[in-house]
């Protein structure tokens, strides 16, 4: 089982979710996540072009589940830290994300859980717990566990180019059994924000 945000987000079957992104203003956009029956599961809001970017993933009732924040540019690479709720306390760190290679045309992110981060002073030497490749444009986003090269989730449905131009589009993500789908949605949002910063 891959439980990062919580076991309640790990289904014993394949989970398919529809993610709708809409631009609210030049500085803000929003992601809404639905099940296949069109029930709201999550929403993600926050600034897009702020200096210190912050996103909050909320459940259907509006309760914050996790917050995603950039740590700024570290050697021209973006690093994100994701915390429980809206905390910034180190004991509430769920995972961190960094770009392993700045000069790639394809977004790739290394994801590390906090246990590994506590025992290493050189973050660049840490083998990631998870790795993403691509982004949802062209249905190329995939999440892997790198040691066994196990596919955990992927975007399986493309969007319309018309929606992309105005910043509103939707796509489907398939999450394998016993994989935390809240964790997957957070990584999709981070991948989108990271590729938009280039």
mmCIF file of C-alpha atoms in Angstrom:
data_model
loop_
_atom_site.group_PDB
_atom_site.id
_atom_site.type_symbol
_atom_site.label_atom_id
_atom_site.label_comp_id
_atom_site.label_asym_id
_atom_site.label_seq_id
_atom_site.Cartn_x
_atom_site.Cartn_y
_atom_site.Cartn_z
ATOM 1 C CA UNK A 1 0.000 0.000 0.000
ATOM 2 C CA UNK A 2 1.208 3.493 -0.867
ATOM 3 C CA UNK A 3 -0.363 5.726 1.795
ATOM 4 C CA UNK A 4 1.153 9.212 2.059
ATOM 5 C CA UNK A 5 -1.772 11.536 2.845
ATOM 6 C CA UNK A 6 -3.944 8.829 4.429
ATOM 7 C CA UNK A 7 -5.204 5.259 4.089
ATOM 8 C CA UNK A 8 -8.757 6.563 3.505
ATOM 9 C CA UNK A 9 -7.522 7.645 0.040
ATOM 10 C CA UNK A 10 -6.286 4.133 -0.872
ATOM 11 C CA UNK A 11 -8.983 2.085 -2.604
ATOM 12 C CA UNK A 12 -8.633 -1.699 -3.082
ATOM 13 C CA UNK A 13 -9.553 -1.186 -6.756
ATOM 14 C CA UNK A 14 -8.421 1.033 -9.619
ATOM 15 C CA UNK A 15 -9.670 4.586 -9.078
ATOM 16 C CA UNK A 16 -10.443 6.905 -11.990
ATOM 17 C CA UNK A 17 -10.865 10.598 -11.334
ATOM 18 C CA UNK A 18 -11.718 13.554 -13.561
ATOM 19 C CA UNK A 19 -9.597 16.650 -12.943
ATOM 20 C CA UNK A 20 -10.923 20.001 -14.189
ATOM 21 C CA UNK A 21 -8.624 23.002 -14.235
ATOM 22 C CA UNK A 22 -9.994 26.490 -14.651
ATOM 23 C CA UNK A 23 -8.353 29.871 -14.668
ATOM 24 C CA UNK A 24 -9.955 32.237 -12.144
ATOM 25 C CA UNK A 25 -7.693 35.214 -12.847
ATOM 26 C CA UNK A 26 -4.217 35.932 -14.178
ATOM 27 C CA UNK A 27 -2.734 35.004 -10.794
ATOM 28 C CA UNK A 28 -5.052 32.201 -9.673
ATOM 29 C CA UNK A 29 -6.320 28.968 -11.079
ATOM 30 C CA UNK A 30 -8.263 26.124 -9.525
ATOM 31 C CA UNK A 31 -8.382 22.357 -9.860
ATOM 32 C CA UNK A 32 -11.570 20.438 -9.050
ATOM 33 C CA UNK A 33 -11.420 16.643 -8.802
ATOM 34 C CA UNK A 34 -14.514 14.477 -9.368
ATOM 35 C CA UNK A 35 -15.284 10.778 -9.359
ATOM 36 C CA UNK A 36 -16.876 9.223 -12.459
ATOM 37 C CA UNK A 37 -20.362 9.990 -11.035
ATOM 38 C CA UNK A 38 -19.443 13.716 -11.036
ATOM 39 C CA UNK A 39 -19.219 13.969 -7.226
ATOM 40 C CA UNK A 40 -16.686 16.521 -5.996
ATOM 41 C CA UNK A 41 -13.813 14.776 -4.185
ATOM 42 C CA UNK A 42 -11.158 17.538 -3.881
ATOM 43 C CA UNK A 43 -10.505 21.117 -4.864
ATOM 44 C CA UNK A 44 -7.093 22.754 -5.113
ATOM 45 C CA UNK A 45 -6.762 26.511 -4.970
ATOM 46 C CA UNK A 46 -3.951 28.995 -4.612
ATOM 47 C CA UNK A 47 -1.823 31.528 -6.390
ATOM 48 C CA UNK A 48 -0.165 30.684 -9.653
ATOM 49 C CA UNK A 49 2.260 33.557 -10.155
ATOM 50 C CA UNK A 50 3.087 34.535 -6.572
ATOM 51 C CA UNK A 51 6.730 34.676 -5.514
ATOM 52 C CA UNK A 52 6.146 32.006 -2.860
ATOM 53 C CA UNK A 53 3.628 29.725 -4.469
ATOM 54 C CA UNK A 54 1.152 28.017 -2.186
ATOM 55 C CA UNK A 55 -1.608 25.576 -3.048
ATOM 56 C CA UNK A 56 -4.118 23.967 -0.692
ATOM 57 C CA UNK A 57 -5.858 20.665 -1.424
ATOM 58 C CA UNK A 58 -9.266 20.535 0.279
ATOM 59 C CA UNK A 59 -11.830 17.782 0.605
ATOM 60 C CA UNK A 60 -15.413 18.215 -0.671
ATOM 61 C CA UNK A 61 -16.425 20.033 2.552
ATOM 62 C CA UNK A 62 -13.592 22.585 2.214
ATOM 63 C CA UNK A 63 -11.384 21.127 4.962
ATOM 64 C CA UNK A 64 -7.659 21.534 4.150
ATOM 65 C CA UNK A 65 -5.981 18.137 3.711
ATOM 66 C CA UNK A 66 -2.547 19.348 2.633
ATOM 67 C CA UNK A 67 -0.689 22.438 1.510
ATOM 68 C CA UNK A 68 1.995 22.629 -1.172
ATOM 69 C CA UNK A 69 4.654 25.346 -1.014
ATOM 70 C CA UNK A 70 7.723 26.111 -3.064
ATOM 71 C CA UNK A 71 11.003 26.590 -1.281
ATOM 72 C CA UNK A 72 12.177 28.884 -4.068
ATOM 73 C CA UNK A 73 14.813 28.248 -6.629
ATOM 74 C CA UNK A 74 17.678 26.020 -5.510
ATOM 75 C CA UNK A 75 20.391 25.980 -8.185
ATOM 76 C CA UNK A 76 17.721 26.912 -10.771
ATOM 77 C CA UNK A 77 15.535 23.965 -9.733
ATOM 78 C CA UNK A 78 12.250 24.276 -7.923
ATOM 79 C CA UNK A 79 11.679 22.395 -4.688
ATOM 80 C CA UNK A 80 8.268 21.860 -3.125
ATOM 81 C CA UNK A 81 7.345 20.840 0.401
ATOM 82 C CA UNK A 82 3.942 19.350 1.179
ATOM 83 C CA UNK A 83 2.472 19.498 4.698
ATOM 84 C CA UNK A 84 -0.612 18.170 6.485
ATOM 85 C CA UNK A 85 -3.439 20.713 6.478
ATOM 86 C CA UNK A 86 -2.053 24.229 6.292
ATOM 87 C CA UNK A 87 0.854 23.566 8.652
ATOM 88 C CA UNK A 88 4.485 24.510 8.025
ATOM 89 C CA UNK A 89 5.864 22.551 10.987
ATOM 90 C CA UNK A 90 8.569 19.987 10.207
ATOM 91 C CA UNK A 91 6.685 17.206 12.028
ATOM 92 C CA UNK A 92 3.771 17.734 9.602
ATOM 93 C CA UNK A 93 5.887 17.334 6.454
ATOM 94 C CA UNK A 94 4.325 14.637 4.231
ATOM 95 C CA UNK A 95 6.824 14.691 1.349
ATOM 96 C CA UNK A 96 9.093 16.941 -0.698
ATOM 97 C CA UNK A 97 9.448 17.214 -4.457
ATOM 98 C CA UNK A 98 12.346 18.468 -6.565
ATOM 99 C CA UNK A 99 13.357 18.591 -10.209
ATOM 100 C CA UNK A 100 16.307 16.249 -10.799
ATOM 101 C CA UNK A 101 17.198 17.750 -14.184
ATOM 102 C CA UNK A 102 16.617 21.375 -15.131
ATOM 103 C CA UNK A 103 17.532 20.962 -18.808
ATOM 104 C CA UNK A 104 14.863 18.457 -19.792
ATOM 105 C CA UNK A 105 11.956 19.160 -22.123
ATOM 106 C CA UNK A 106 9.912 16.652 -20.179
ATOM 107 C CA UNK A 107 8.928 17.428 -16.612
ATOM 108 C CA UNK A 108 10.403 14.908 -14.202
ATOM 109 C CA UNK A 109 10.042 15.135 -10.439
ATOM 110 C CA UNK A 110 11.721 13.215 -7.619
ATOM 111 C CA UNK A 111 9.524 12.658 -4.567
ATOM 112 C CA UNK A 112 11.027 11.902 -1.142
ATOM 113 C CA UNK A 113 9.248 10.993 2.067
ATOM 114 C CA UNK A 114 10.394 12.758 5.255
ATOM 115 C CA UNK A 115 12.074 9.744 6.884
ATOM 116 C CA UNK A 116 14.766 9.785 4.184
ATOM 117 C CA UNK A 117 15.130 13.561 4.367
ATOM 118 C CA UNK A 118 15.868 13.482 8.108
ATOM 119 C CA UNK A 119 18.913 11.214 7.708
ATOM 120 C CA UNK A 120 20.721 12.954 4.848
ATOM 121 C CA UNK A 121 22.500 16.275 4.653
ATOM 122 C CA UNK A 122 22.969 16.102 0.864
ATOM 123 C CA UNK A 123 19.483 16.043 -0.706
ATOM 124 C CA UNK A 124 20.907 15.548 -4.218
ATOM 125 C CA UNK A 125 22.286 12.134 -3.174
ATOM 126 C CA UNK A 126 18.926 10.786 -2.000
ATOM 127 C CA UNK A 127 17.344 8.096 -4.153
ATOM 128 C CA UNK A 128 13.699 9.205 -4.482
ATOM 129 C CA UNK A 129 10.842 7.140 -3.077
ATOM 130 C CA UNK A 130 8.746 8.017 -6.149
ATOM 131 C CA UNK A 131 9.321 9.632 -9.532
ATOM 132 C CA UNK A 132 6.968 11.335 -11.983
ATOM 133 C CA UNK A 133 7.505 11.762 -15.702
ATOM 134 C CA UNK A 134 5.719 14.156 -18.012
ATOM 135 C CA UNK A 135 2.595 16.164 -17.400
ATOM 136 C CA UNK A 136 -1.031 15.630 -18.253
ATOM 137 C CA UNK A 137 -0.751 17.426 -21.620
ATOM 138 C CA UNK A 138 -0.740 14.659 -24.197
ATOM 139 C CA UNK A 139 -1.627 12.151 -21.463
ATOM 140 C CA UNK A 140 2.048 11.743 -20.599
ATOM 141 C CA UNK A 141 1.977 12.008 -16.774
ATOM 142 C CA UNK A 142 3.043 8.825 -14.991
ATOM 143 C CA UNK A 143 3.940 8.137 -11.353
ATOM 144 C CA UNK A 144 6.407 5.330 -10.603
ATOM 145 C CA UNK A 145 8.025 3.665 -7.648
ATOM 146 C CA UNK A 146 11.555 3.710 -9.139
ATOM 147 C CA UNK A 147 13.260 0.789 -7.393
ATOM 148 C CA UNK A 148 10.922 -1.801 -8.926
ATOM 149 C CA UNK A 149 9.793 0.496 -11.775
ATOM 150 C CA UNK A 150 6.167 0.000 -10.703
ATOM 151 C CA UNK A 151 3.530 2.210 -12.355
ATOM 152 C CA UNK A 152 1.280 3.691 -9.645
ATOM 153 C CA UNK A 153 -0.840 6.199 -11.596
ATOM 154 C CA UNK A 154 -1.159 7.801 -15.010
ATOM 155 C CA UNK A 155 -3.206 10.279 -17.006
ATOM 156 C CA UNK A 156 -5.297 8.275 -19.460
ATOM 157 C CA UNK A 157 -7.466 10.840 -21.227
ATOM 158 C CA UNK A 158 -6.450 13.864 -23.263
ATOM 159 C CA UNK A 159 -7.850 17.409 -23.078
ATOM 160 C CA UNK A 160 -9.068 19.783 -25.794
ATOM 161 C CA UNK A 161 -6.677 22.347 -27.284
ATOM 162 C CA UNK A 162 -9.421 24.995 -27.197
ATOM 163 C CA UNK A 163 -9.651 24.698 -23.431
ATOM 164 C CA UNK A 164 -5.873 24.895 -23.095
ATOM 165 C CA UNK A 165 -5.784 28.301 -24.805
ATOM 166 C CA UNK A 166 -8.126 29.888 -22.254
ATOM 167 C CA UNK A 167 -6.689 27.895 -19.337
ATOM 168 C CA UNK A 168 -9.724 25.650 -18.736
ATOM 169 C CA UNK A 169 -9.439 21.943 -19.452
ATOM 170 C CA UNK A 170 -10.055 18.529 -17.951
ATOM 171 C CA UNK A 171 -8.381 15.133 -17.999
ATOM 172 C CA UNK A 172 -8.774 11.705 -16.427
ATOM 173 C CA UNK A 173 -6.280 10.099 -14.091
ATOM 174 C CA UNK A 174 -6.159 6.381 -13.299
ATOM 175 C CA UNK A 175 -4.754 5.395 -9.902
ATOM 176 C CA UNK A 176 -3.823 1.764 -9.286
ATOM 177 C CA UNK A 177 -5.243 -0.184 -6.311
ATOM 178 C CA UNK A 178 -3.919 0.678 -2.847
ATOM 179 C CA UNK A 179 -2.288 3.903 -4.064
ATOM 180 C CA UNK A 180 -3.143 7.172 -2.287
ATOM 181 C CA UNK A 181 -5.131 9.223 -4.821
ATOM 182 C CA UNK A 182 -4.825 12.462 -2.773
ATOM 183 C CA UNK A 183 -1.034 12.078 -3.086
ATOM 184 C CA UNK A 184 -1.374 11.573 -6.869
ATOM 185 C CA UNK A 185 -3.532 14.704 -7.286
ATOM 186 C CA UNK A 186 -1.013 16.795 -5.309
ATOM 187 C CA UNK A 187 1.788 15.574 -7.602
ATOM 188 C CA UNK A 188 -0.257 16.398 -10.726
ATOM 189 C CA UNK A 189 -0.736 19.979 -9.501
ATOM 190 C CA UNK A 190 2.964 20.324 -8.638
ATOM 191 C CA UNK A 191 3.951 18.928 -12.056
ATOM 192 C CA UNK A 192 1.667 21.464 -13.736
ATOM 193 C CA UNK A 193 3.016 24.382 -11.709
ATOM 194 C CA UNK A 194 6.638 23.318 -12.194
ATOM 195 C CA UNK A 195 6.287 23.003 -15.981
ATOM 196 C CA UNK A 196 4.537 26.403 -16.132
ATOM 197 C CA UNK A 197 7.504 28.036 -14.380
ATOM 198 C CA UNK A 198 9.889 27.143 -17.208
#
